[in-house]
Short mmCIF file of C-alpha atoms in Angstrom, two decimals:
data_model
loop_
_atom_site.label_atom_id
_atom_site.label_comp_id
_atom_site.label_asym_id
_atom_site.label_seq_id
_atom_site.Cartn_x
_atom_site.Cartn_y
_atom_site.Cartn_z
CA MET S 18 -102.13 -23.77 -85.31
CA GLY S 19 -100.53 -22.13 -88.35
CA ALA S 20 -102.62 -18.95 -88.51
CA ASP S 21 -101.20 -16.26 -90.77
CA SER S 22 -103.74 -13.50 -90.07
CA ILE S 23 -105.88 -12.16 -87.26
CA ASP S 24 -109.05 -13.61 -88.79
CA ASP S 25 -107.54 -17.11 -88.67
CA CYS S 26 -107.60 -16.91 -84.86
CA GLU S 27 -111.37 -17.43 -85.13
CA LEU S 28 -110.48 -21.12 -85.39
CA LEU S 29 -109.93 -21.20 -81.62
CA ARG S 30 -113.57 -20.19 -81.04
CA ALA S 31 -115.06 -23.01 -83.11
CA GLY S 32 -116.93 -25.92 -81.51
CA ARG S 33 -115.90 -26.61 -77.93
CA THR S 34 -112.32 -25.50 -78.42
CA ARG S 35 -112.88 -22.61 -76.03
CA ARG S 36 -113.97 -25.00 -73.28
CA LEU S 37 -110.90 -27.16 -73.84
CA LEU S 38 -108.43 -24.28 -73.85
CA GLY S 39 -110.09 -22.14 -71.21
CA GLY S 40 -109.23 -18.53 -70.56
CA TRP S 41 -109.99 -15.51 -72.72
CA LEU S 42 -110.48 -16.15 -76.44
CA PRO S 43 -111.41 -12.82 -78.04
CA ALA S 44 -112.95 -12.23 -81.45
CA PRO S 45 -110.62 -11.22 -84.32
CA SER S 46 -111.81 -7.61 -84.16
CA THR S 47 -110.90 -7.49 -80.48
CA LEU S 48 -107.50 -8.99 -81.24
CA GLY S 49 -106.88 -6.24 -83.77
CA THR S 50 -107.74 -3.59 -81.18
CA PHE S 51 -105.51 -5.36 -78.67
CA LEU S 52 -102.53 -5.33 -81.07
CA ARG S 53 -102.99 -1.66 -81.94
CA ALA S 54 -102.78 -0.79 -78.24
CA PHE S 55 -99.13 -1.91 -78.12
CA THR S 56 -96.40 0.71 -77.88
CA PHE S 57 -92.63 0.40 -78.26
CA GLY S 58 -92.33 -0.21 -74.51
CA HIS S 59 -94.90 -3.01 -74.64
CA VAL S 60 -92.97 -4.66 -77.48
CA ARG S 61 -89.80 -4.57 -75.40
CA GLN S 62 -91.71 -6.23 -72.57
CA LEU S 63 -92.85 -8.93 -74.99
CA ASP S 64 -89.22 -9.37 -75.99
CA GLN S 65 -88.37 -9.96 -72.32
CA LEU S 66 -91.17 -12.52 -72.23
CA LEU S 67 -89.57 -14.32 -75.18
CA GLY S 68 -86.32 -14.45 -73.23
CA GLU S 69 -88.07 -15.74 -70.11
CA THR S 70 -89.84 -18.51 -72.03
CA ILE S 71 -86.48 -19.60 -73.45
CA THR S 72 -84.98 -19.69 -69.95
CA ARG S 73 -87.83 -21.81 -68.59
CA ALA S 74 -87.88 -24.17 -71.56
CA TRP S 75 -84.15 -24.73 -71.36
CA ARG S 76 -84.37 -25.41 -67.63
CA ALA S 77 -87.10 -27.94 -68.38
CA GLY S 78 -84.80 -29.90 -70.66
CA ALA S 79 -84.94 -28.19 -74.06
CA GLY S 80 -81.68 -26.29 -73.66
CA PRO S 81 -78.12 -27.15 -74.65
CA GLY S 82 -76.87 -27.14 -71.05
CA LYS S 83 -73.14 -27.88 -71.15
CA GLU S 84 -73.27 -28.93 -74.79
CA ARG S 85 -72.20 -26.78 -77.73
CA LEU S 86 -74.57 -24.03 -78.84
CA VAL S 87 -74.52 -22.73 -82.42
CA VAL S 88 -76.51 -19.58 -83.19
CA ASP S 89 -77.20 -18.26 -86.70
CA VAL S 90 -78.11 -14.62 -87.29
CA ASP S 91 -79.66 -13.28 -90.47
CA SER S 92 -82.15 -10.75 -91.75
CA PHE S 93 -85.04 -11.38 -94.11
CA ILE S 94 -87.72 -9.55 -96.03
CA GLY S 95 -91.32 -9.56 -94.84
CA GLU S 96 -93.30 -8.36 -97.84
CA VAL S 97 -96.20 -5.95 -97.31
CA HIS S 98 -98.64 -4.92 -100.02
CA GLY S 99 -100.68 -2.28 -98.18
CA TYR S 100 -100.10 1.44 -98.69
CA GLN S 101 -100.80 2.68 -95.15
CA ASN S 102 -98.36 0.55 -93.12
CA GLN S 103 -95.97 2.45 -90.88
CA GLY S 104 -92.28 1.74 -91.42
CA VAL S 105 -92.72 -0.07 -94.72
CA GLY S 106 -90.13 0.68 -97.38
CA PHE S 107 -88.16 -0.68 -100.30
CA GLU S 108 -85.04 -2.59 -99.29
CA TYR S 109 -82.07 -4.03 -101.18
CA THR S 110 -84.17 -6.59 -103.10
CA LYS S 111 -86.43 -3.75 -104.34
CA LYS S 112 -89.39 -5.33 -102.58
CA ARG S 113 -91.74 -3.40 -100.34
CA GLY S 114 -92.00 -4.56 -96.75
CA TYR S 115 -90.22 -4.82 -93.40
CA HIS S 116 -86.67 -5.96 -92.73
CA PRO S 117 -86.59 -8.07 -89.51
CA ILE S 118 -83.43 -9.45 -87.95
CA LEU S 119 -83.44 -12.94 -86.43
CA ALA S 120 -81.22 -15.22 -84.32
CA SER S 121 -82.00 -18.94 -84.32
CA ARG S 122 -80.53 -22.03 -82.67
CA ALA S 123 -78.99 -24.22 -85.35
CA ASP S 124 -79.84 -27.67 -83.98
CA SER S 125 -83.47 -26.99 -83.02
CA GLY S 126 -84.72 -24.12 -85.18
CA GLU S 127 -86.04 -22.15 -82.20
CA VAL S 128 -85.89 -18.35 -82.27
CA LEU S 129 -83.55 -16.88 -79.65
CA HIS S 130 -84.01 -13.23 -80.56
CA VAL S 131 -85.95 -11.19 -83.10
CA ARG S 132 -86.37 -7.53 -83.94
CA LEU S 133 -88.69 -5.95 -86.51
CA ARG S 134 -87.05 -3.12 -88.45
CA GLN S 135 -88.24 -0.65 -91.04
CA GLY S 136 -88.11 -1.80 -94.63
CA LYS S 137 -85.44 0.72 -95.60
CA ALA S 138 -83.16 -0.32 -92.71
CA ASN S 139 -79.65 -1.32 -93.70
CA SER S 140 -78.87 -4.99 -93.05
CA SER S 141 -76.35 -4.03 -90.34
CA ARG S 142 -78.60 -1.57 -88.52
CA GLY S 143 -78.73 -2.36 -84.79
CA ALA S 144 -76.49 -5.41 -85.20
CA VAL S 145 -74.19 -4.71 -82.25
CA ARG S 146 -77.01 -4.06 -79.78
CA PHE S 147 -78.89 -7.07 -81.10
CA VAL S 148 -75.90 -9.35 -80.47
CA ASP S 149 -75.31 -7.80 -77.03
CA GLU S 150 -78.88 -8.69 -76.05
CA LEU S 151 -78.51 -12.16 -77.56
CA ILE S 152 -75.34 -12.87 -75.55
CA ALA S 153 -77.01 -11.76 -72.32
CA ARG S 154 -80.14 -13.80 -73.05
CA VAL S 155 -78.22 -17.00 -73.73
CA LYS S 156 -76.22 -16.51 -70.54
CA ARG S 157 -79.37 -16.01 -68.44
CA ALA S 158 -80.95 -19.08 -70.01
CA GLY S 159 -78.16 -21.26 -68.64
CA ALA S 160 -76.06 -22.24 -71.67
CA THR S 161 -72.61 -22.97 -70.22
CA GLY S 162 -70.92 -24.86 -73.05
CA GLU S 163 -69.04 -23.62 -76.09
CA LYS S 164 -70.96 -20.99 -78.05
CA LEU S 165 -70.54 -20.18 -81.75
CA LEU S 166 -72.15 -17.30 -83.65
CA ARG S 167 -72.54 -17.55 -87.46
CA PRO S 168 -73.79 -14.26 -88.95
CA ASP S 169 -73.65 -13.07 -92.53
CA SER S 170 -71.45 -10.28 -93.90
CA SER S 171 -73.74 -7.47 -92.71
CA PHE S 172 -72.51 -8.20 -89.16
CA TRP S 173 -68.87 -7.73 -90.06
CA ASN S 174 -67.54 -4.90 -87.90
CA ASN S 175 -64.75 -4.65 -85.36
CA THR S 176 -67.01 -3.58 -82.49
CA LEU S 177 -69.14 -6.71 -82.78
CA ILE S 178 -66.09 -8.96 -83.04
CA LYS S 179 -64.64 -7.36 -79.92
CA ARG S 180 -67.90 -7.94 -77.99
CA LEU S 181 -67.91 -11.60 -78.98
CA GLU S 182 -64.31 -12.08 -77.92
CA GLN S 183 -64.98 -10.37 -74.58
CA ALA S 184 -67.95 -12.68 -73.99
CA ASP S 185 -65.80 -15.74 -74.84
CA TRP S 186 -67.88 -16.61 -77.90
CA LEU S 187 -66.52 -18.23 -81.03
CA TYR S 188 -67.51 -16.61 -84.31
CA SER S 189 -67.55 -17.38 -88.00
CA ILE S 190 -68.48 -14.18 -89.86
CA SER S 191 -68.78 -13.84 -93.62
CA ILE S 192 -67.01 -10.76 -94.98
CA ARG S 193 -67.34 -8.73 -98.14
CA VAL S 194 -64.69 -8.81 -100.87
CA GLN S 195 -63.81 -5.14 -100.54
CA THR S 196 -60.69 -3.00 -100.13
CA GLY S 197 -57.85 -5.00 -98.63
CA VAL S 198 -59.52 -8.40 -98.90
CA PRO S 199 -58.73 -9.20 -102.58
CA GLU S 200 -55.09 -8.29 -101.97
CA ARG S 201 -54.83 -10.73 -99.07
CA ILE S 202 -56.50 -13.46 -101.13
CA ALA S 203 -54.12 -12.87 -104.03
CA GLU S 204 -51.16 -13.47 -101.70
CA ILE S 205 -52.29 -17.05 -100.95
CA PRO S 206 -49.94 -19.49 -102.76
CA GLU S 207 -51.66 -21.71 -105.31
CA SER S 208 -50.09 -24.77 -103.70
CA THR S 209 -52.01 -24.21 -100.45
CA TRP S 210 -55.50 -24.40 -101.97
CA ILE S 211 -57.34 -27.59 -100.93
CA THR S 212 -59.88 -29.07 -103.36
CA LEU S 213 -63.24 -30.06 -101.85
CA GLU S 214 -64.52 -33.47 -102.92
CA ASP S 215 -68.19 -32.84 -102.03
CA TYR S 216 -68.80 -30.31 -104.82
CA PRO S 217 -71.00 -31.02 -107.91
CA GLU S 218 -69.25 -32.48 -110.94
CA ASP S 219 -69.96 -29.43 -113.13
CA GLY S 220 -67.89 -27.21 -110.84
CA GLU S 221 -64.86 -27.01 -108.60
CA ALA S 222 -64.40 -25.67 -105.06
CA GLN S 223 -61.23 -25.03 -103.09
CA ILE S 224 -60.41 -23.58 -99.68
CA ALA S 225 -57.35 -21.92 -98.17
CA GLU S 226 -56.56 -19.62 -95.28
CA THR S 227 -54.59 -16.49 -94.47
CA THR S 228 -54.96 -13.58 -92.04
CA LEU S 229 -56.72 -10.23 -92.21
CA SER S 230 -55.86 -7.59 -89.60
CA GLY S 231 -54.36 -10.30 -87.44
CA LYS S 232 -57.45 -12.54 -87.55
CA ARG S 233 -57.84 -15.91 -89.24
CA MET S 234 -59.48 -15.61 -92.65
CA ILE S 235 -60.66 -18.71 -94.50
CA VAL S 236 -61.51 -18.37 -98.18
CA ARG S 237 -63.65 -20.61 -100.32
CA ARG S 238 -63.50 -20.22 -104.08
CA THR S 239 -65.68 -21.86 -106.72
CA ARG S 240 -65.89 -21.97 -110.50
CA LEU S 241 -67.66 -23.88 -113.24
CA ILE S 242 -65.77 -26.42 -115.34
CA GLY S 243 -66.41 -28.17 -118.64
CA ALA S 244 -69.01 -26.76 -121.02
CA GLN S 245 -70.60 -24.67 -118.26
CA ALA S 246 -67.33 -22.79 -117.69
CA GLU S 247 -68.21 -20.43 -120.54
CA LEU S 248 -70.96 -18.99 -118.34
CA TRP S 249 -68.62 -18.13 -115.46
CA PRO S 250 -65.01 -19.15 -116.08
CA ASP S 251 -63.43 -17.12 -113.26
CA TRP S 252 -63.09 -18.01 -109.60
CA ARG S 253 -65.61 -16.55 -107.17
CA TYR S 254 -64.34 -15.94 -103.66
CA PHE S 255 -66.26 -16.28 -100.37
CA PRO S 256 -64.10 -15.27 -97.36
CA PHE S 257 -65.00 -15.31 -93.67
CA LEU S 258 -63.28 -14.42 -90.40
CA THR S 259 -63.13 -16.76 -87.43
CA ASN S 260 -61.41 -17.16 -84.08
CA ARG S 261 -61.77 -20.94 -84.18
CA THR S 262 -58.60 -23.04 -84.12
CA ASP S 263 -60.02 -26.27 -85.57
CA ASP S 264 -58.92 -27.79 -88.87
CA ILE S 265 -59.77 -25.63 -91.88
CA THR S 266 -62.00 -28.27 -93.49
CA ILE S 267 -64.12 -28.58 -90.34
CA VAL S 268 -64.45 -24.83 -89.83
CA GLU S 269 -65.33 -24.17 -93.47
CA ALA S 270 -67.91 -26.97 -93.63
CA GLU S 271 -69.63 -25.79 -90.45
CA HIS S 272 -69.60 -22.18 -91.66
CA ARG S 273 -71.59 -23.20 -94.75
CA GLN S 274 -74.20 -24.73 -92.45
CA HIS S 275 -75.22 -21.18 -91.54
CA ALA S 276 -77.84 -21.66 -94.25
CA VAL S 277 -80.03 -23.63 -91.80
CA VAL S 278 -81.29 -20.27 -90.51
CA GLU S 279 -83.35 -20.12 -93.71
CA LEU S 280 -85.36 -23.11 -92.47
CA THR S 281 -86.46 -21.12 -89.42
CA ILE S 282 -87.36 -18.16 -91.62
CA ARG S 283 -89.31 -20.54 -93.87
CA ASP S 284 -91.29 -21.86 -90.89
CA LEU S 285 -92.11 -18.34 -89.66
CA LYS S 286 -93.24 -17.25 -93.11
CA ASP S 287 -95.35 -20.38 -93.36
CA GLN S 288 -97.46 -19.17 -90.44
CA ALA S 289 -97.85 -15.80 -88.71
CA LEU S 290 -95.14 -13.86 -90.56
CA GLN S 291 -96.69 -14.57 -93.93
CA HIS S 292 -98.58 -11.34 -93.27
CA PHE S 293 -98.19 -8.29 -91.04
CA PRO S 294 -101.80 -7.63 -90.04
CA SER S 295 -101.75 -4.00 -88.89
CA GLY S 296 -100.93 -0.62 -90.33
CA GLN S 297 -99.11 0.33 -87.13
CA PHE S 298 -95.44 -0.53 -86.71
CA ALA S 299 -95.69 -1.29 -82.97
CA ALA S 300 -98.59 -3.68 -83.55
CA ASN S 301 -96.63 -5.54 -86.22
CA SER S 302 -93.59 -5.65 -83.92
CA ALA S 303 -95.72 -7.27 -81.23
CA TRP S 304 -97.15 -9.70 -83.81
CA THR S 305 -93.59 -10.66 -84.80
CA VAL S 306 -92.49 -11.46 -81.24
CA ILE S 307 -95.72 -13.34 -80.44
CA SER S 308 -95.34 -15.43 -83.60
CA CYS S 309 -91.80 -16.39 -82.53
CA ILE S 310 -93.03 -17.44 -79.08
CA ALA S 311 -95.68 -19.63 -80.72
CA HIS S 312 -93.06 -21.09 -83.07
CA ASN S 313 -90.79 -21.89 -80.12
CA LEU S 314 -93.59 -23.66 -78.25
CA THR S 315 -93.91 -26.02 -81.20
CA ARG S 316 -90.17 -26.60 -81.27
CA TRP S 317 -89.98 -27.26 -77.53
CA THR S 318 -92.89 -29.69 -77.76
CA ALA S 319 -90.80 -31.76 -80.16
CA LEU S 320 -87.54 -31.32 -78.22
CA ILE S 321 -88.97 -32.35 -74.86
CA GLY S 322 -91.77 -34.66 -75.95
CA LEU S 323 -89.92 -36.46 -78.74
CA PRO S 324 -86.19 -36.22 -77.95
CA GLY S 325 -83.73 -37.61 -80.45
CA GLN S 326 -85.93 -37.17 -83.51
CA THR S 327 -84.92 -35.29 -86.64
CA VAL S 328 -85.86 -31.61 -86.67
CA ARG S 329 -89.03 -31.40 -88.75
CA ALA S 330 -90.73 -28.48 -90.43
CA ALA S 331 -93.19 -26.62 -88.24
CA ARG S 332 -95.99 -27.50 -90.67
CA THR S 333 -95.26 -31.21 -90.17
CA LEU S 334 -95.32 -30.91 -86.37
CA ARG S 335 -98.63 -29.06 -86.46
CA ARG S 336 -100.22 -31.66 -88.72
CA ARG S 337 -99.01 -34.64 -86.69
CA LEU S 338 -99.32 -33.40 -83.10
CA LEU S 339 -101.53 -30.31 -82.90
CA GLN S 340 -104.16 -30.43 -85.64
CA ILE S 341 -105.68 -33.77 -84.64
CA PRO S 342 -109.49 -33.73 -85.03
CA GLY S 343 -111.20 -34.56 -81.76
CA ARG S 344 -114.56 -34.58 -79.97
CA LEU S 345 -115.38 -33.55 -76.40
CA THR S 346 -117.97 -35.46 -74.37
CA ARG S 347 -119.07 -35.09 -70.76
CA THR S 348 -119.90 -38.14 -68.62
CA ALA S 349 -120.19 -38.35 -64.84
CA ARG S 350 -119.05 -34.74 -64.49
CA GLN S 351 -115.86 -35.45 -66.39
CA TRP S 352 -114.80 -34.21 -69.79
CA THR S 353 -113.35 -36.77 -72.22
CA LEU S 354 -111.46 -35.93 -75.39
CA HIS S 355 -112.01 -38.51 -78.14
CA LEU S 356 -109.30 -38.65 -80.82
CA PRO S 357 -109.50 -40.55 -84.13
CA ALA S 358 -108.58 -44.22 -84.22
CA ARG S 359 -105.59 -45.32 -86.31
CA TRP S 360 -104.08 -41.83 -86.39
CA PRO S 361 -100.84 -42.37 -88.40
CA TRP S 362 -98.70 -40.64 -85.79
CA GLN S 363 -100.54 -41.74 -82.66
CA HIS S 364 -97.40 -43.27 -81.15
CA ASP S 365 -95.61 -39.91 -81.28
CA PHE S 366 -98.60 -38.21 -79.64
CA ILE S 367 -98.89 -40.87 -76.92
CA ARG S 368 -95.15 -40.70 -76.29
CA ALA S 369 -94.97 -36.90 -76.11
CA LEU S 370 -98.05 -36.20 -73.97
CA PRO S 371 -96.94 -37.83 -70.68
CA ARG S 372 -93.45 -36.37 -70.99
CA ILE S 373 -94.84 -32.87 -71.28
CA ARG S 374 -97.38 -33.43 -68.50
CA ALA S 375 -94.58 -34.60 -66.21
CA LEU S 376 -92.67 -31.32 -66.50
CA PRO S 377 -92.35 -29.58 -63.12
CA ALA S 378 -93.91 -26.16 -62.68
CA LEU S 379 -91.21 -23.48 -62.87
CA VAL S 380 -91.53 -20.31 -60.84
#
């Protein structure tokens, strides 16, 4: 429902919501005690639960099946302002908080894997193991088509590239302009640079390709032109490695689409990950995984209930499908849920509900 703190869960105890949902709906204080009881082992079990929910949802129709699967991996900063939180530290942006790592599905925005890390953790910490677990999870979930991983430069290492190649994954990995890379870029003939037509008029962008350690390296360079050129007259280079064999313009354009992972991060920060509610690291780790499961449930509701629609922000889906004001009445031993007349998105709700109810029970 968009809660960003433990106290917000009190919403589920209001009115007759408890009767509608059923089950155990504890008070916020009890939820806090429940979270603090989690250990590292419990968090790993929750992580397995996240993987199992993905498997079941994909089998129910939300998965890519034999179609292409594109996965984006990135880290982000979860700011914390308390002074007693375990694992909190200052990271590269000089902000105090945690440094989670996240893998999301590009075409749906669902979270495929997540791991909470200490604030002082380097961006590449645990990257290889994280990707190993991601590869295994996607395989168990039943994705059999082409698979592409698009991480940022913190994932650039030979071990990870080797794991991806062994698993028959395609990759498109940003790399840093460090020793050896500028020299390879300088060797590219000026005549081979291709100008991109979709760049703003106050600048210029070109792409070209070469090799680095025997692997295909595509380089994008940009600069300002006209009056703005005085601010930054030189070319700026953005290289990445890939094992794809498609045309350079297609590969480069799809590599830039890695930025869609920020939309998933935005949605998570717009709800539970706006805050980390506990002073204990294990409790906040559990909170992170649980928030991703809740986020995925919203995404799967749209994927299965409203197939073919544009991917919308989680806030929009909550407002249109989940946060509908209603009233429960009981007549002839039956409960009836009354929803408001002329709800602007009633057709989406009416269309999605029977599709979700018709899903077979998976065991």
